[in-house]
Short mmCIF file of C-alpha atoms in Angstrom, two decimals:
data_model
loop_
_atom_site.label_atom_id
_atom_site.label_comp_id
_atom_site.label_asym_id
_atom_site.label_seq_id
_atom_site.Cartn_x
_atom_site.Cartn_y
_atom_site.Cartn_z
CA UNK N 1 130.89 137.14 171.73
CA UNK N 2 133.71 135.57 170.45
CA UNK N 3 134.09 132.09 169.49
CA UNK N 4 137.10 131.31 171.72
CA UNK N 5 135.07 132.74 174.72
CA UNK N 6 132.33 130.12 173.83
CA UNK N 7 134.33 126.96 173.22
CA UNK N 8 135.61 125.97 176.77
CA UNK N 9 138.52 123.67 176.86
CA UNK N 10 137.93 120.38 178.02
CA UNK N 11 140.64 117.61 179.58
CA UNK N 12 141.64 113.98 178.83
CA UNK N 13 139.09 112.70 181.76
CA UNK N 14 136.06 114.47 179.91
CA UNK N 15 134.74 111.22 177.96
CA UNK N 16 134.43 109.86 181.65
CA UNK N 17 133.16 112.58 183.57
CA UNK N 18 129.91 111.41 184.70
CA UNK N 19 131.00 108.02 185.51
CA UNK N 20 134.22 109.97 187.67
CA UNK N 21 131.10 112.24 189.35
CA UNK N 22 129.19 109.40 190.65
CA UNK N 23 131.82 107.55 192.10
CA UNK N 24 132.89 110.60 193.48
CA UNK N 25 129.29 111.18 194.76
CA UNK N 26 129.89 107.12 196.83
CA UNK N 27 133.20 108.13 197.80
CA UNK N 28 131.22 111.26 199.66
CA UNK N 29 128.76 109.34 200.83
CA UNK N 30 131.47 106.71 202.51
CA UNK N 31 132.76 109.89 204.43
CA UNK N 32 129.56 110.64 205.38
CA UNK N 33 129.19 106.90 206.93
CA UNK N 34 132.59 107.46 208.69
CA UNK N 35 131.38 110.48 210.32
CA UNK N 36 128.22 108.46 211.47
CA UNK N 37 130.06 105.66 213.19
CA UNK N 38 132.13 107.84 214.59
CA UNK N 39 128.68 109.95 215.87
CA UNK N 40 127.73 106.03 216.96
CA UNK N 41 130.83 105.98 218.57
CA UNK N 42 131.78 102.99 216.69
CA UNK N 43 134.41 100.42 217.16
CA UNK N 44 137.70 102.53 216.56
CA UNK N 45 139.24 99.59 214.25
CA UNK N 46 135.84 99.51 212.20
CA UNK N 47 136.27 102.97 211.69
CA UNK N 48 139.90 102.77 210.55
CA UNK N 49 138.90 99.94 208.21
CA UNK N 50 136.38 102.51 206.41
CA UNK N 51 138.71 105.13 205.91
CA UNK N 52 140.83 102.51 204.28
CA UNK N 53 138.24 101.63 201.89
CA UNK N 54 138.01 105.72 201.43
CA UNK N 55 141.64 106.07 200.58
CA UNK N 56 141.91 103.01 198.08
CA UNK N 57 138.59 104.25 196.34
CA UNK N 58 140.34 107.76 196.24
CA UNK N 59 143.52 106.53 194.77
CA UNK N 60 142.21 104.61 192.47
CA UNK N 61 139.99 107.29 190.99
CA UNK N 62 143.57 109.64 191.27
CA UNK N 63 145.10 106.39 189.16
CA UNK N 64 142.57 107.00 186.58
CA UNK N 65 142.65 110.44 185.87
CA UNK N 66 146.09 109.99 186.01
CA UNK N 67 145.86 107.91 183.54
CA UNK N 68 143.97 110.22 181.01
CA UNK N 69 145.91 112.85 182.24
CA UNK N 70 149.44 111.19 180.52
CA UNK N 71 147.51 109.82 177.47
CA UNK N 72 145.65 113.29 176.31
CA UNK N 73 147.49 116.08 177.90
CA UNK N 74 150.95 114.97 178.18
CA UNK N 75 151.07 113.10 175.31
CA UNK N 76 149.56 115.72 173.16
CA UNK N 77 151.89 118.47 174.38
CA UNK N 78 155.01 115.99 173.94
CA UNK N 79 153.93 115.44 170.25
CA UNK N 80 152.85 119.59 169.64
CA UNK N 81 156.80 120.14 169.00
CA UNK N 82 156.14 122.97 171.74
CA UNK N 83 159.62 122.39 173.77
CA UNK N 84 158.37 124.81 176.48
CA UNK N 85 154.35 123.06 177.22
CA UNK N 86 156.02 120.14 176.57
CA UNK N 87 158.47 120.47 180.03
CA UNK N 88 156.06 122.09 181.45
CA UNK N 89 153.56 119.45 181.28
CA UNK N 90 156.35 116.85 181.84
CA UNK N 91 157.57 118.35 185.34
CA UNK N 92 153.56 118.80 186.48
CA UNK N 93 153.52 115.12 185.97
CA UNK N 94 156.33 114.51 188.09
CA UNK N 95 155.31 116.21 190.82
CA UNK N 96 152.35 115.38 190.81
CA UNK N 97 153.49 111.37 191.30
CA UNK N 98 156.15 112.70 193.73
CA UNK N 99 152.40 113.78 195.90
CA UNK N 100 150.83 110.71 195.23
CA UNK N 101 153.73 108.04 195.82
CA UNK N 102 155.12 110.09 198.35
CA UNK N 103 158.10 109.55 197.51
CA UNK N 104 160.56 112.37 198.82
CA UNK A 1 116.25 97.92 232.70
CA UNK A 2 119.92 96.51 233.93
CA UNK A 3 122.42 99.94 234.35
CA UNK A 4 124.94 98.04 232.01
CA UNK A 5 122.23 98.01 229.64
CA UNK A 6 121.81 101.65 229.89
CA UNK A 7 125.62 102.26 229.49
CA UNK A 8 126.95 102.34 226.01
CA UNK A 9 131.17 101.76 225.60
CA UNK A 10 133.00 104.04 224.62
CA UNK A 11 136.18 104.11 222.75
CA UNK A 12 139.71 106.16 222.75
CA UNK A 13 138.57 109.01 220.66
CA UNK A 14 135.25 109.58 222.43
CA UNK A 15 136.71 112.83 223.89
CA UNK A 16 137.62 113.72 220.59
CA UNK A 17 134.41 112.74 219.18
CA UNK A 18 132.76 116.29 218.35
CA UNK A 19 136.14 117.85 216.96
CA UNK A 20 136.87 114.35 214.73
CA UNK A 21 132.64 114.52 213.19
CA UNK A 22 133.65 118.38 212.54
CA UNK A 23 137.30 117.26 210.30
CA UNK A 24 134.84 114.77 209.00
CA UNK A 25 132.41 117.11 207.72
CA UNK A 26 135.13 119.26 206.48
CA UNK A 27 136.39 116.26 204.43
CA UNK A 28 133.17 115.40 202.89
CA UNK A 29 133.28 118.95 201.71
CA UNK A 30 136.52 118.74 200.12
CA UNK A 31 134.77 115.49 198.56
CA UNK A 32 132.01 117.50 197.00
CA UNK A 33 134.66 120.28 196.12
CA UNK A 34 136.72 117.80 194.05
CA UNK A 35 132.91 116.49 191.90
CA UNK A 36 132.15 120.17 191.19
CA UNK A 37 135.87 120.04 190.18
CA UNK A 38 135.08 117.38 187.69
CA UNK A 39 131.72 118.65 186.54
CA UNK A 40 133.39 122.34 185.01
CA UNK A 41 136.36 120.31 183.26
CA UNK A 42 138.70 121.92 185.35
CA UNK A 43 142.19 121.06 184.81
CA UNK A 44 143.72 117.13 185.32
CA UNK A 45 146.39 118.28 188.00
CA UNK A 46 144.39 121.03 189.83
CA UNK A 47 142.02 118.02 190.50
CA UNK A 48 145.07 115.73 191.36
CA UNK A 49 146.19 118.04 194.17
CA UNK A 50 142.69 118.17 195.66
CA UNK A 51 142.81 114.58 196.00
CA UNK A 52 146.02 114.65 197.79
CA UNK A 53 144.73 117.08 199.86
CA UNK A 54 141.96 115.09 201.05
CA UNK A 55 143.75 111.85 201.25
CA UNK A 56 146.31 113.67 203.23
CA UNK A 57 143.56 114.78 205.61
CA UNK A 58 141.78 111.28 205.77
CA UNK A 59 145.45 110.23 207.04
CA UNK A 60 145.80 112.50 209.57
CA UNK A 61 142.58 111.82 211.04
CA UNK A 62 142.86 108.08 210.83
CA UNK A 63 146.28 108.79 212.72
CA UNK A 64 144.56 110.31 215.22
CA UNK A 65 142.01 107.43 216.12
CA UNK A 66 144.99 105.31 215.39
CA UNK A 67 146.39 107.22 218.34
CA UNK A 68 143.43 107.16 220.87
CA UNK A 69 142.88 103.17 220.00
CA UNK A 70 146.92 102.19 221.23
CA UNK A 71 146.60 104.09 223.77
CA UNK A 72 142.71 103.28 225.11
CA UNK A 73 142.05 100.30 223.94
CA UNK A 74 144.80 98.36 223.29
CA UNK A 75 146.53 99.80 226.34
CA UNK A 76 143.49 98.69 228.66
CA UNK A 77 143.26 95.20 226.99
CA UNK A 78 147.17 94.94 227.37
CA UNK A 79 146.95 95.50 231.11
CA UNK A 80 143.52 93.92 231.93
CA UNK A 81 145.77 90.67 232.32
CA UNK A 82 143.04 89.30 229.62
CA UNK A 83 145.46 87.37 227.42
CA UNK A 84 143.22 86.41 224.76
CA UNK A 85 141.89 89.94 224.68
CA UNK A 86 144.91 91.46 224.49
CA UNK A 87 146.67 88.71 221.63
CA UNK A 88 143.22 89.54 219.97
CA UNK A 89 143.81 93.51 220.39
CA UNK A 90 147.30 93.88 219.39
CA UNK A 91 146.89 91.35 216.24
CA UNK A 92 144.16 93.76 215.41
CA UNK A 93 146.32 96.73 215.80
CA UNK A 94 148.67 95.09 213.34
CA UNK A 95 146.39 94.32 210.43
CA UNK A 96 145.01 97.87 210.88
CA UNK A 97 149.24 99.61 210.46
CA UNK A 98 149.70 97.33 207.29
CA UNK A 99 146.79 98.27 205.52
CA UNK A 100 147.19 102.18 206.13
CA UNK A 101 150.99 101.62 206.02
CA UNK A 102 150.39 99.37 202.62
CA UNK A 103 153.20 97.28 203.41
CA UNK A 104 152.72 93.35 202.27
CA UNK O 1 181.54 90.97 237.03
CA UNK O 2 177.99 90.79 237.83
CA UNK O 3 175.91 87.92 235.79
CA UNK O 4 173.94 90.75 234.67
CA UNK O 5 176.06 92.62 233.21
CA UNK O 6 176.97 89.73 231.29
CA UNK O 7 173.44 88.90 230.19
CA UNK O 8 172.83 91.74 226.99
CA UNK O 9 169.21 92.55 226.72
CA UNK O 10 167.48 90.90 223.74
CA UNK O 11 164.08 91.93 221.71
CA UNK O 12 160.85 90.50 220.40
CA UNK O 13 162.97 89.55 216.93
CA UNK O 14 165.63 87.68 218.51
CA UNK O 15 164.26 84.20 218.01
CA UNK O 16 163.97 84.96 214.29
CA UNK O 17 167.45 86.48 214.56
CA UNK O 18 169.25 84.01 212.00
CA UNK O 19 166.35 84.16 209.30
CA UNK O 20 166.21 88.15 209.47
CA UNK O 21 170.18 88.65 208.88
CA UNK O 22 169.72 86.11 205.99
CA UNK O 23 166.78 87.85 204.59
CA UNK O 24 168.91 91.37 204.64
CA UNK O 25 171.78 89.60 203.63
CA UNK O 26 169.35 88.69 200.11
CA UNK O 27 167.71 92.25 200.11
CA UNK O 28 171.54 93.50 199.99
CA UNK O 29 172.05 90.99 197.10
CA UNK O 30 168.97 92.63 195.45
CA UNK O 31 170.61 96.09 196.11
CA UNK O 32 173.71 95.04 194.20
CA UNK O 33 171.90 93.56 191.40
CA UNK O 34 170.12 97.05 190.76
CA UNK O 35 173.52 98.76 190.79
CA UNK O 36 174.86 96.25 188.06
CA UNK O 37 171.81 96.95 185.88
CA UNK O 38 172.61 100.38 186.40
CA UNK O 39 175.67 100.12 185.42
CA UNK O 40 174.80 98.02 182.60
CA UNK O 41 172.92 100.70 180.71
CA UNK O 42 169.72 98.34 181.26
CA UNK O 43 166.66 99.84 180.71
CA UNK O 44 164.91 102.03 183.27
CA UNK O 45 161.77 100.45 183.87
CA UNK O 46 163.47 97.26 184.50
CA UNK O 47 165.52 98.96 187.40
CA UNK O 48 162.51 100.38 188.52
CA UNK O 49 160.49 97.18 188.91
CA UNK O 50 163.86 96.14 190.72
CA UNK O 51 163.95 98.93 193.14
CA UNK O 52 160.15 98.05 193.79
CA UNK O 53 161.16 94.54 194.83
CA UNK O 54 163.53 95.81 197.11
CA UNK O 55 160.96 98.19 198.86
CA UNK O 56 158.70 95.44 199.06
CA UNK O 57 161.26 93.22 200.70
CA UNK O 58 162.31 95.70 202.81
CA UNK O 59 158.68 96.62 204.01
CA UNK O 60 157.78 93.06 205.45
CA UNK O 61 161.15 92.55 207.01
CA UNK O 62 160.13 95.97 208.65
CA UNK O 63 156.78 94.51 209.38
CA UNK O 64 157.83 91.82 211.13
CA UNK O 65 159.52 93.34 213.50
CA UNK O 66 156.97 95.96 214.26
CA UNK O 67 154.96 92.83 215.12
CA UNK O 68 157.52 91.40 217.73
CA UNK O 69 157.59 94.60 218.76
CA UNK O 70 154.51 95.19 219.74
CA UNK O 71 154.15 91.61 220.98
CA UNK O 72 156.95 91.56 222.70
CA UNK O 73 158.59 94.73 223.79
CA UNK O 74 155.21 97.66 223.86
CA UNK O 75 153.11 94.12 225.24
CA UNK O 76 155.48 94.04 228.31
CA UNK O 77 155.81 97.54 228.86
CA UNK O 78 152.09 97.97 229.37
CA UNK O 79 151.53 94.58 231.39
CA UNK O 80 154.88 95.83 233.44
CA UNK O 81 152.97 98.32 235.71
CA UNK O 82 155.30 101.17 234.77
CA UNK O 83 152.97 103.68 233.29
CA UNK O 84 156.07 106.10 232.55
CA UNK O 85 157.83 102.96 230.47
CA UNK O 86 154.11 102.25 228.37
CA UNK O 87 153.52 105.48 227.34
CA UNK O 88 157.19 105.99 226.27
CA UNK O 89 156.88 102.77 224.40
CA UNK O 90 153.26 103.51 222.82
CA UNK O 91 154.89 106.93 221.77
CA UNK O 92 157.47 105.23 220.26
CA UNK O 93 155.58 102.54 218.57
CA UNK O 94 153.26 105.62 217.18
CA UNK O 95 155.87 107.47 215.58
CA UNK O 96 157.53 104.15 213.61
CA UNK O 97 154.09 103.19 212.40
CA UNK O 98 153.63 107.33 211.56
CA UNK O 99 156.74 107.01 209.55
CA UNK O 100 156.47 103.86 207.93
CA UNK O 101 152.80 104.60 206.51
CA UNK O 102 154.11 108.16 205.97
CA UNK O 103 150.77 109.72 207.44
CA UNK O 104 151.16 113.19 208.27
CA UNK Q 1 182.59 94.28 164.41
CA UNK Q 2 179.53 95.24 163.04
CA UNK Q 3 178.56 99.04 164.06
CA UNK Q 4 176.08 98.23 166.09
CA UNK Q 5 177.59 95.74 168.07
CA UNK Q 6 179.47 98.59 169.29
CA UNK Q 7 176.96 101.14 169.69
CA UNK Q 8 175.37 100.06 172.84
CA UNK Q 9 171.37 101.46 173.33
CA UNK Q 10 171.54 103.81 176.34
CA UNK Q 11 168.68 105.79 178.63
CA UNK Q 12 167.81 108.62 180.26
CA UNK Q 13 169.57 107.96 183.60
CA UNK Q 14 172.70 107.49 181.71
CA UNK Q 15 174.73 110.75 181.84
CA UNK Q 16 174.25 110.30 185.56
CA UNK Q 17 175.01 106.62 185.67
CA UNK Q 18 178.36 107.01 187.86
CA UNK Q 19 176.47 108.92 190.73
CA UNK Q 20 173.53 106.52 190.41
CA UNK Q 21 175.90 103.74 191.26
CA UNK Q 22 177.60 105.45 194.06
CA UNK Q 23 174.13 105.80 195.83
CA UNK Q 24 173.20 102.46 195.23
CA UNK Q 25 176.62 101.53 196.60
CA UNK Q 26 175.79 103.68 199.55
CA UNK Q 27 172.21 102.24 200.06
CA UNK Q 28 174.05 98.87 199.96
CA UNK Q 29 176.04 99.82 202.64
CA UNK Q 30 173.11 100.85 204.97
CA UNK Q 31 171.51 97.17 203.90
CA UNK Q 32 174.74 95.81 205.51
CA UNK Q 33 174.22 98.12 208.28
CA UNK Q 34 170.87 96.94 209.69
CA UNK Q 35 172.33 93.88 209.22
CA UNK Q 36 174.88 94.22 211.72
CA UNK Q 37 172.86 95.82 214.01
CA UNK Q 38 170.09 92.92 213.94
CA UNK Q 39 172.98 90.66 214.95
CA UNK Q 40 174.16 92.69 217.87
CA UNK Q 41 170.57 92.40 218.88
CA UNK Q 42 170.13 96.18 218.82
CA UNK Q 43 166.69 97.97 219.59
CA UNK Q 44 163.34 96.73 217.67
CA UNK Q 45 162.69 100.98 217.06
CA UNK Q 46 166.48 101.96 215.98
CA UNK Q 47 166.27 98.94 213.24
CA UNK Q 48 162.72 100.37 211.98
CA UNK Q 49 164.46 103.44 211.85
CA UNK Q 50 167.30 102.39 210.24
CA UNK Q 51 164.98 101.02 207.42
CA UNK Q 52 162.78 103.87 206.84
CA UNK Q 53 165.63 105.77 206.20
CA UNK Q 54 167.25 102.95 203.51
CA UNK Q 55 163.49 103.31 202.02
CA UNK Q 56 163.20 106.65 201.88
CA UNK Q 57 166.77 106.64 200.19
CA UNK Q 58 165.53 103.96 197.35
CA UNK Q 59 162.44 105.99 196.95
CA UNK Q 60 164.47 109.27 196.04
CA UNK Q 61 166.86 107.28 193.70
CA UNK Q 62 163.43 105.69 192.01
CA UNK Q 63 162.14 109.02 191.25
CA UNK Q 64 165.49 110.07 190.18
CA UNK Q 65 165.14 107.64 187.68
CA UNK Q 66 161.45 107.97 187.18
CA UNK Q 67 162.08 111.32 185.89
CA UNK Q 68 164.88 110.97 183.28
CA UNK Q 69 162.98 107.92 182.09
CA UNK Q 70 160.30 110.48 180.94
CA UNK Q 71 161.97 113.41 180.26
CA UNK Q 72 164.51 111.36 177.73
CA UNK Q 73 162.30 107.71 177.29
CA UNK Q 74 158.79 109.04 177.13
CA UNK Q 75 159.35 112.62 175.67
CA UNK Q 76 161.38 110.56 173.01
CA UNK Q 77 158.68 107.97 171.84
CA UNK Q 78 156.04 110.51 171.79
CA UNK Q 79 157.64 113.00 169.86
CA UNK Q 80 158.87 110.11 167.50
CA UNK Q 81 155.24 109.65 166.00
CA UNK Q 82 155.84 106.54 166.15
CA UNK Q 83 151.82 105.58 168.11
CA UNK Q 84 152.59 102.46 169.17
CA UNK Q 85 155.55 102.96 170.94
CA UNK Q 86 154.71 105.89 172.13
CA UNK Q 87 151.39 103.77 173.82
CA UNK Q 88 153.76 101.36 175.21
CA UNK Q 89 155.77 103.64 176.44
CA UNK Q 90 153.11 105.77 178.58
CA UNK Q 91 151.53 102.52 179.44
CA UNK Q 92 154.74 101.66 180.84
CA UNK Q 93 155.14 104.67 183.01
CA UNK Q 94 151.83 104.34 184.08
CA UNK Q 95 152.19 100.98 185.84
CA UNK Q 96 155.48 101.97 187.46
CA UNK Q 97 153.75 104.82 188.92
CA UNK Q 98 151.33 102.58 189.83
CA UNK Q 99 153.28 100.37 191.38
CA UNK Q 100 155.90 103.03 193.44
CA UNK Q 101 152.38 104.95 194.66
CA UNK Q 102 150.69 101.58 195.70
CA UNK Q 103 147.67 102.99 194.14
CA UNK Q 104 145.27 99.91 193.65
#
């Protein structure tokens, strides 16, 4: 077995991981209460309010990975002097705001 | 036991109800997808397009209730010749569009 | 000529008329004040704090005619009896909100 | 004159300054336009729509300049070595996101 094969490769967001599982695991668990009030045929604006909450908590857990995202992997292939990862990782980025601010 | 007692409201999207727990369920899936995501290290931006995904989803199905309520319920207070209801409703209505529509 | 066809329609906004034509006559202001930094060389995240300004501005002058709307116009639609002229107007009213909050 | 009073700083954007302004100027023009039509008291949904389309307009310019601000700015104080700036710098693109994607 080689020792490339063993080491796996591991992302800006890794130091956080377990803290970015759990409040994934709540953010699952608040679309599992929207699909009970909906089961409870709940108030359609109560519902709407939860799937607000849902959307902020999701954004704000995008934000962060974002956010390790552009200080570890774009920031170390910017400073690798590797022109091609470097635009690579660069236009990724881009899009990947273009998604999340919707901006078209 | 009163028959008004025995007869719980319903809203806009109770026709809907069955097919909106099923996109629900399919949701909290894509939740779960997007932890195990997290828990191999799998790449920053693979992870950020899953969360678009599902936001994108939770959208569209808020949409949809968004849908049923202006046409149910605020509809049917609008024309009950309620006044107070209906200010109450279509206030309602409002704060609901500028939180999903994030305007301020 | 008939005093109708002397009387032009109005809408919910109209009362607020004079204070919504000054507020777009600022957020045009704004608009030229981002092209001068542009063409001032000044520095990007500046201009991009500007444009956000703008956006903002331009989303609760948005918002508050949505609201008039809704009070006014889609209100007397649906109290109006026509059923043809509600749903037309509850389509409509869908489809802004759809757009504004860019849900898909 | 000193030689760097002449030699004004420039950005990113800058080699496509000229068009930049032109859209602006056009944007500026569609400012005036809802303006006009507000004071000929023209349709609550045709104003909306006249505004989605002036934000959906700033939001492509934004990104426009959202992207040559990293791809020249960014890249540029990353690859300098210089760590602070280049920390200033990402946590300056990182709250512009922020604030374009409404992410909270």
């Amino acid at each position: 077995v080689s020792k490339t094969a063993e080491k796996k490769e591991t992302y800006g967001y890794h130091a956080d991981k377990a803290a970015l599982v759990k409040r994934l695991h709540r953010i699952e668990g608040q679309v599992r209460g929207v699909e009970r009030m909906v089961g409870e045929d709940r108030y359609c604006i109560d519902i709407l309010t939860q799937i607000s909450a849902v959307s902020t908590a999701l954004d704000a857990l995008a934000f962060q990975i974002l956010d390790s995202h552009v200080n570890h992997c774009v920031a170390g292939a910017l400073t690798s002097g590797d022109r091609t990862e470097a635009q690579a990782k660069t236009q990724e980025l881009l899009e990947a705001v273009q998604r999340f601010a919707k901006m078209r």
